[in-house]
Amino acid sequence: KEATNKFILKVPFKKEVALEKYNNLLILSAELTFNLCEKNILKEGINTLIKHFLDKGGNILYVKFHPSSSSEDIDFYKDLLSVYKDKLKFHILAQEINLEAIFASAKPDIYITASSVGLYAYVCGCSVYSCANKLSKQDKDFSLMWNNFPKNIKSNFIQL
C-alpha cells in the first residue's frame, strides 16, 4: 500500500563536471580505528573488493581514507594496495573532497566494507559493492556492528 503522505526528496548534491573522472572509488572505513575488525580479516575483505574490480577490467581506482584513520592505519592500507601496483593505479583522494558530489557527478562504482556513505552512493545511482557479509562471518566484532546496521541500507549493497 502506497503511503498517502509520501514525499520524495531530490538528491541535494550538485553535478560537477570536474568530478566526472572519479569512476571507481574504494572508500575505506574506520574498522581499524575503532577495533571493529582484525587486520588480517580486513585485508582479506579489501582484497576481495580489489579482485572484483580487476575482474571487471578496472585499472584506475580512487581511494578515500576515513577521516579518523591514523597514520598507522593509512600505512597499513597503502601496504595492502602496493601489492597491486603492477595491475592497477591508485589515486589517493584528499580528505576535503566531497564524496556525495562525486556520487552525483560521476555515478561511480563504489567499493566499501560497511559504511553509511554507501547509502548516499546508492541514492545517487551508484553501484555499491561490499565485503561486509564476508567479514561478518570471520570476525565477531565486525559481525556485531554489521548485524546492527540498518537492513534498509545494507540491502542496497552488492555483497561480494
Backbone as numpy.savetxt, mean C-alpha at the origin, in Angstrom:
# Nx Ny Nz CAx CAy CAz Cx Cy Cz
-32.37 -3.10 -0.03 -33.20 -1.92 -0.03 -32.31 -0.68 -0.03
-32.62 0.24 -0.90 -31.87 1.49 -1.03 -32.22 2.45 0.09
-31.22 3.07 0.69 -31.44 4.03 1.76 -32.11 5.29 1.20
-33.14 5.77 1.85 -33.87 6.94 1.36 -33.10 8.24 1.56
-32.26 8.30 2.56 -31.48 9.52 2.83 -30.05 9.43 2.32
-29.80 8.53 1.41 -28.45 8.30 0.90 -27.97 9.53 0.13
-26.73 9.95 0.42 -26.12 11.07 -0.26 -24.70 10.66 -0.63
-24.40 10.64 -1.91 -23.08 10.20 -2.38 -22.16 11.41 -2.48
-21.05 11.34 -1.75 -20.08 12.42 -1.77 -19.10 12.22 -2.92
-18.70 13.30 -3.52 -17.69 13.24 -4.58 -16.31 13.17 -3.95
-15.38 12.57 -4.65 -14.00 12.49 -4.19 -13.44 13.91 -4.17
-12.95 14.36 -3.02 -12.51 15.75 -2.89 -11.12 16.05 -3.45
-10.43 15.05 -3.93 -9.06 15.22 -4.38 -9.03 15.64 -5.84
-8.23 16.65 -6.14 -8.17 17.20 -7.49 -7.13 16.48 -8.34
-7.47 16.30 -9.60 -6.54 15.68 -10.54 -5.44 16.68 -10.88
-4.19 16.18 -10.83 -3.04 17.01 -11.15 -2.21 16.29 -12.21
-2.04 16.92 -13.37 -1.34 16.31 -14.49 0.08 15.88 -14.09
0.75 16.67 -13.28 2.12 16.36 -12.87 2.23 15.06 -12.08
1.12 14.58 -11.52 1.13 13.36 -10.71 0.76 12.11 -11.50
0.41 12.26 -12.77 -0.04 11.12 -13.57 1.04 10.08 -13.82
2.30 10.42 -13.62 3.40 9.47 -13.85 3.50 8.40 -12.78
2.89 8.63 -11.62 2.99 7.69 -10.51 1.97 6.56 -10.69
2.30 5.59 -11.53 1.32 4.57 -11.89 1.38 3.29 -11.07
2.38 3.13 -10.22 2.48 1.95 -9.34 3.14 2.38 -8.04
2.42 2.17 -6.93 2.93 2.61 -5.64 2.99 1.47 -4.64
4.12 1.36 -3.97 4.26 0.47 -2.82 4.21 1.38 -1.60
3.16 1.25 -0.81 2.98 2.11 0.36 3.25 1.26 1.60
4.32 1.60 2.30 4.76 0.81 3.44 4.17 1.39 4.73
3.55 0.53 5.50 2.84 0.93 6.71 3.77 0.93 7.92
3.18 1.01 9.09 3.95 1.16 10.33 4.03 -0.13 11.15
4.04 -1.27 10.50 4.09 -2.54 11.23 5.34 -2.65 12.12
6.46 -2.19 11.61 7.70 -2.28 12.40 7.68 -1.27 13.55
7.25 -0.07 13.27 7.20 0.99 14.27 6.38 0.57 15.48
5.24 -0.06 15.22 4.33 -0.42 16.30 4.36 -1.91 16.66
5.43 -2.60 16.22 5.61 -4.03 16.51 4.38 -4.86 16.16
3.85 -4.62 14.97 2.67 -5.35 14.51 3.00 -6.59 13.69
4.28 -6.76 13.37 4.66 -7.92 12.55 6.16 -8.16 12.69
6.53 -9.43 12.74 7.94 -9.79 12.78 8.59 -9.43 11.44
9.83 -8.98 11.48 10.52 -8.52 10.28 10.57 -9.58 9.18
10.90 -10.82 9.55 11.04 -11.86 8.52 9.70 -12.16 7.85
8.62 -12.07 8.59 7.28 -12.32 8.03 6.86 -11.14 7.15
7.13 -9.93 7.63 6.82 -8.73 6.85 7.61 -8.74 5.54
8.86 -9.13 5.62 9.70 -9.21 4.42 9.09 -10.17 3.40
8.62 -11.30 3.87 7.98 -12.28 2.99 6.73 -11.69 2.33
5.95 -10.95 3.11 4.74 -10.33 2.56 5.06 -9.28 1.51
6.04 -8.44 1.78 6.42 -7.41 0.81 7.00 -8.05 -0.44
7.76 -9.12 -0.27 8.27 -9.86 -1.44 7.12 -10.38 -2.30
6.04 -10.83 -1.66 4.85 -11.29 -2.40 4.28 -10.15 -3.25
4.20 -8.96 -2.66 3.69 -7.81 -3.41 4.58 -7.47 -4.60
5.89 -7.45 -4.36 6.83 -7.08 -5.43 6.83 -8.14 -6.53
6.78 -9.40 -6.16 6.76 -10.46 -7.18 5.50 -10.38 -8.04
4.38 -10.03 -7.42 3.15 -9.85 -8.20 3.32 -8.69 -9.19
3.91 -7.61 -8.73 4.17 -6.45 -9.58 5.06 -6.86 -10.76
6.12 -7.60 -10.50 7.02 -8.07 -11.56 6.31 -9.01 -12.52
5.47 -9.90 -11.99 4.72 -10.84 -12.84 3.77 -10.11 -13.79
3.33 -8.93 -13.40 2.46 -8.12 -14.26 3.27 -7.33 -15.28
4.59 -7.47 -15.25 5.44 -6.78 -16.20 5.91 -5.42 -15.75
5.73 -5.11 -14.47 6.14 -3.80 -13.96 7.65 -3.66 -13.87
8.13 -2.42 -14.07 9.57 -2.20 -13.94 9.92 -0.92 -13.17
8.94 -0.08 -12.88 9.18 1.12 -12.06 8.14 1.15 -10.95
8.62 1.23 -9.72 7.74 1.22 -8.56 8.08 2.40 -7.65
7.08 3.21 -7.38 7.24 4.35 -6.47 6.95 3.86 -5.05
7.79 4.27 -4.12 7.72 3.77 -2.74 7.48 4.94 -1.79
6.51 4.73 -0.88 6.21 5.74 0.14 6.33 5.08 1.50
7.20 5.64 2.34 7.35 5.14 3.70 6.31 5.79 4.60
5.90 5.07 5.63 4.97 5.63 6.61 5.67 6.79 7.33
4.94 7.87 7.62 5.57 9.02 8.29 6.23 8.69 9.63
5.77 7.66 10.30 6.37 7.32 11.60 7.53 6.33 11.49
7.91 5.96 10.29 9.01 5.00 10.11 10.32 5.61 10.60
11.03 4.82 11.38 12.35 5.27 11.88 13.38 5.08 10.77
14.55 5.66 10.96 15.62 5.46 9.98 16.03 3.99 9.91
15.95 3.29 11.04 16.23 1.85 11.06 15.21 1.08 10.22
13.93 1.44 10.34 12.88 0.80 9.54 13.10 1.07 8.06
13.42 2.31 7.73 13.64 2.67 6.33 14.84 1.92 5.76
15.89 1.76 6.55 17.05 0.97 6.11 16.65 -0.48 5.84
15.81 -1.03 6.71 15.30 -2.40 6.51 14.59 -2.50 5.17
13.70 -1.55 4.89 12.94 -1.58 3.63 13.87 -1.39 2.43
14.81 -0.49 2.54 15.74 -0.26 1.43 16.58 -1.50 1.14
17.01 -2.18 2.20 17.76 -3.43 2.02 16.91 -4.48 1.32
15.66 -4.57 1.74 14.74 -5.52 1.12 14.55 -5.20 -0.37
14.37 -3.93 -0.68 14.15 -3.51 -2.07 15.40 -3.68 -2.93
16.58 -3.56 -2.33 17.83 -3.64 -3.09 18.02 -5.01 -3.75
17.37 -6.02 -3.23 17.45 -7.36 -3.83 16.93 -7.35 -5.27
16.03 -6.42 -5.55 15.38 -6.35 -6.87 16.00 -5.31 -7.79
17.16 -4.75 -7.44 17.72 -3.63 -8.19 18.00 -3.96 -9.66
18.22 -5.23 -9.99 18.47 -5.61 -11.38 17.18 -5.85 -12.16
16.06 -5.94 -11.46 14.78 -6.25 -12.10 13.85 -5.06 -12.21
13.99 -4.13 -11.27 13.12 -2.96 -11.34 13.75 -1.76 -10.67
13.18 -0.62 -11.01 13.68 0.66 -10.51 12.71 1.17 -9.45
13.27 1.59 -8.32 12.47 2.15 -7.23 12.72 3.65 -7.14
11.64 4.39 -6.90 11.74 5.82 -6.64 11.08 6.08 -5.30
11.83 6.63 -4.37 11.30 6.94 -3.04 10.58 8.28 -3.11
9.33 8.30 -2.67 8.54 9.52 -2.67 8.81 10.34 -1.40
8.80 11.63 -1.55 8.97 12.54 -0.42 7.78 12.41 0.52
8.01 12.61 1.80 6.94 12.49 2.79 5.80 13.46 2.52
6.11 14.63 2.01 5.05 15.64 1.84 4.17 15.42 0.61
4.51 14.44 -0.22 3.68 14.21 -1.40 2.29 13.72 -0.97
1.29 14.20 -1.65 -0.10 13.89 -1.31 -0.54 12.61 -2.04
-0.63 11.52 -1.31 -1.01 10.24 -1.92 -2.39 10.30 -2.54
-3.34 10.93 -1.86 -4.71 10.99 -2.36 -4.78 11.72 -3.71
-3.95 12.75 -3.87 -3.90 13.47 -5.15 -3.34 12.55 -6.25
-2.36 11.72 -5.89 -1.84 10.73 -6.85 -2.94 9.74 -7.23
-3.67 9.26 -6.23 -4.75 8.30 -6.50 -5.75 8.88 -7.49
-6.15 10.13 -7.27 -7.15 10.78 -8.13 -6.59 11.10 -9.51
-5.29 11.38 -9.59 -4.68 11.81 -10.85 -4.24 10.65 -11.73
-3.59 9.67 -11.14 -2.96 8.60 -11.93 -3.72 7.28 -11.90
-4.62 7.09 -10.94 -5.33 5.81 -10.76 -4.32 4.65 -10.76
-3.28 4.76 -9.94 -2.22 3.74 -9.96 -2.66 2.42 -9.32
-1.88 1.39 -9.59 -2.00 0.16 -8.81 -1.28 0.42 -7.50
-1.93 0.02 -6.40 -1.40 0.26 -5.07 -1.05 -1.08 -4.43
0.11 -1.14 -3.81 0.57 -2.34 -3.12 0.77 -2.00 -1.65
0.03 -2.68 -0.77 0.08 -2.39 0.66 0.07 -3.70 1.46
0.43 -3.58 2.72 0.21 -4.69 3.65 -1.22 -4.54 4.14
-1.44 -3.55 5.01 -2.78 -3.21 5.48 -2.74 -1.73 5.87
-3.60 -0.95 5.27 -3.59 0.48 5.56 -4.91 1.09 5.16
-5.36 2.03 5.97 -6.60 2.74 5.62 -6.41 3.58 4.36
-5.17 3.88 4.00 -4.92 4.63 2.77 -5.41 3.82 1.56
-5.48 2.51 1.72 -6.03 1.67 0.65 -7.48 2.01 0.34
-8.23 2.43 1.35 -9.62 2.83 1.13 -9.68 4.05 0.22
-8.86 5.05 0.50 -8.83 6.25 -0.34 -8.44 5.89 -1.77
-7.48 5.01 -1.91 -7.06 4.57 -3.24 -8.22 3.89 -3.96
-8.90 3.00 -3.27 -10.03 2.28 -3.87 -11.14 3.25 -4.29
-11.48 4.19 -3.43 -12.53 5.17 -3.72 -12.18 6.00 -4.95
-10.87 6.23 -5.15 -10.42 7.00 -6.31 -10.30 6.16 -7.57
-10.61 4.88 -7.49 -10.60 4.02 -8.67 -9.33 3.21 -8.87
-8.50 3.11 -7.87 -7.26 2.34 -7.98 -7.51 0.88 -7.64
-6.68 0.01 -8.19 -6.64 -1.38 -7.76 -5.68 -1.44 -6.58
-6.13 -2.09 -5.50 -5.35 -2.14 -4.27 -5.00 -3.60 -3.97
-3.70 -3.91 -4.03 -3.21 -5.26 -3.77 -2.63 -5.31 -2.36
-2.96 -6.37 -1.63 -2.55 -6.48 -0.24 -2.03 -7.89 0.06
-1.14 -7.97 1.03 -0.66 -9.27 1.51 -1.12 -9.50 2.95
-2.14 -8.76 3.38 -2.57 -8.81 4.79 -3.07 -10.18 5.20
-3.84 -10.85 4.36 -4.33 -12.18 4.74 -3.16 -13.13 4.97
-2.17 -13.04 4.11 -0.97 -13.89 4.25 -0.25 -13.59 5.56
-0.05 -12.31 5.85 0.65 -11.93 7.08 -0.14 -12.35 8.32
-1.46 -12.22 8.26 -2.27 -12.55 9.44 -2.25 -14.05 9.75
-1.97 -14.87 8.75 -1.86 -16.32 8.99 -0.54 -16.69 9.64
0.46 -15.80 9.56 1.80 -16.11 10.03 2.22 -15.35 11.29
1.52 -14.26 11.61 1.96 -13.43 12.73 0.75 -13.08 13.60
0.80 -13.46 14.88 -0.37 -13.27 15.76 -0.67 -11.81 16.03
0.37 -10.96 16.16 0.12 -9.54 16.40 -0.52 -8.88 15.18
-0.02 -9.23 14.00 -0.61 -8.69 12.78 -2.05 -9.18 12.64
-2.26 -10.45 12.96 -3.59 -11.03 12.88 -4.59 -10.29 13.77
-4.18 -9.94 14.98 -5.06 -9.19 15.89 -5.47 -7.86 15.26
-4.50 -7.16 14.67 -4.80 -5.89 14.02 -5.71 -6.09 12.82
-5.36 -7.04 11.96 -6.10 -7.27 10.71 -7.53 -7.75 10.99
-7.71 -8.57 12.00 -9.05 -9.05 12.34 -9.94 -7.93 12.85
-9.34 -6.85 13.36 -10.11 -5.70 13.81 -10.25 -4.60 12.76
-9.64 -4.81 11.62 -9.73 -3.87 10.51 -11.15 -3.91 9.96
-11.78 -2.79 9.69 -13.17 -2.81 9.21 -13.36 -3.64 7.95
-14.32 -4.56 7.98 -14.56 -5.46 6.85 -14.91 -4.71 5.58
-15.65 -3.61 5.71 -16.04 -2.87 4.52 -14.85 -2.20 3.83
-13.75 -2.05 4.54 -12.54 -1.51 3.90 -11.71 -2.65 3.32
-11.42 -3.66 4.12 -10.52 -4.72 3.64 -11.13 -5.56 2.54
-12.45 -5.56 2.41 -13.08 -6.33 1.34 -12.78 -5.74 -0.04
-12.29 -4.51 -0.08 -11.98 -3.87 -1.34 -10.54 -4.10 -1.79
-9.75 -4.80 -0.97 -8.36 -5.07 -1.29 -8.26 -6.43 -1.99
-7.44 -6.50 -3.01 -7.17 -7.76 -3.72 -6.07 -8.47 -2.94
-6.40 -9.60 -2.35 -5.43 -10.32 -1.50 -4.53 -11.20 -2.37
-3.23 -11.09 -2.15 -2.26 -11.92 -2.87 -1.79 -13.05 -1.97
